[in-house]
């Protein structure tokens, strides 16, 4: 079974000061595209299903082959915790990519592993 890789879009985008705040939706789309590219993530080896969770101004970013985008109707952290708990209940390996300590604690309690934003960021410069 593929490992589920859940990416906290707001946290990963916000981890690099590349003026993402000027175009939150565009920043989320660039992250999505980098995740879909070959070698776009190094957090998990082997078969992986990538889910990018977006919120706020980034809601509505479309999925692309290789990356399913989930738009949180409220808190992105709540949706990520729900996805991680559902995976754990199904016995599925799950890795959540975030630097948010509170979210890391929540998903770890559900049985998910965590990785930092650098595991999916390919470059730190502006687009």
Steps between C-alpha positions, in 0.01 A plus 500: 500500500627848417609727782278804534702823494293793628653844441397799712492746212481820704785394727730379223434806281557725799832335584683698231476881476456506122217758500236228514273739691454707183337206321399221736315305235792522257740390773281196574487417128880519475531268801248260345692499173833440671348208694371351172839532328741206502701520823254753641498346843757314703302448819397147403668228296305258287143530379326806638166675467544876543226716649554876519270672750428867429295759684396862485591687181651181355169312508391372163845409369441208265646153532750382236625152415709388796361751751148508642414843640255523789356842586422541868166666562635620834830424666755321284646347817165342586469347154859370512440343843180339369678358193783364718256340746301338217821356351609365838159342561536322165849379592659717233842661544472878503762775504395861561728776376486803730711700743196583715573347843139484605397322181798265528381398847143446379593280205764308697230416756296358211795284390645707215866582452618854430754665273606861467433737209850453358407144411277636224647842420719486190632852514482800727513788250212695349321359196 
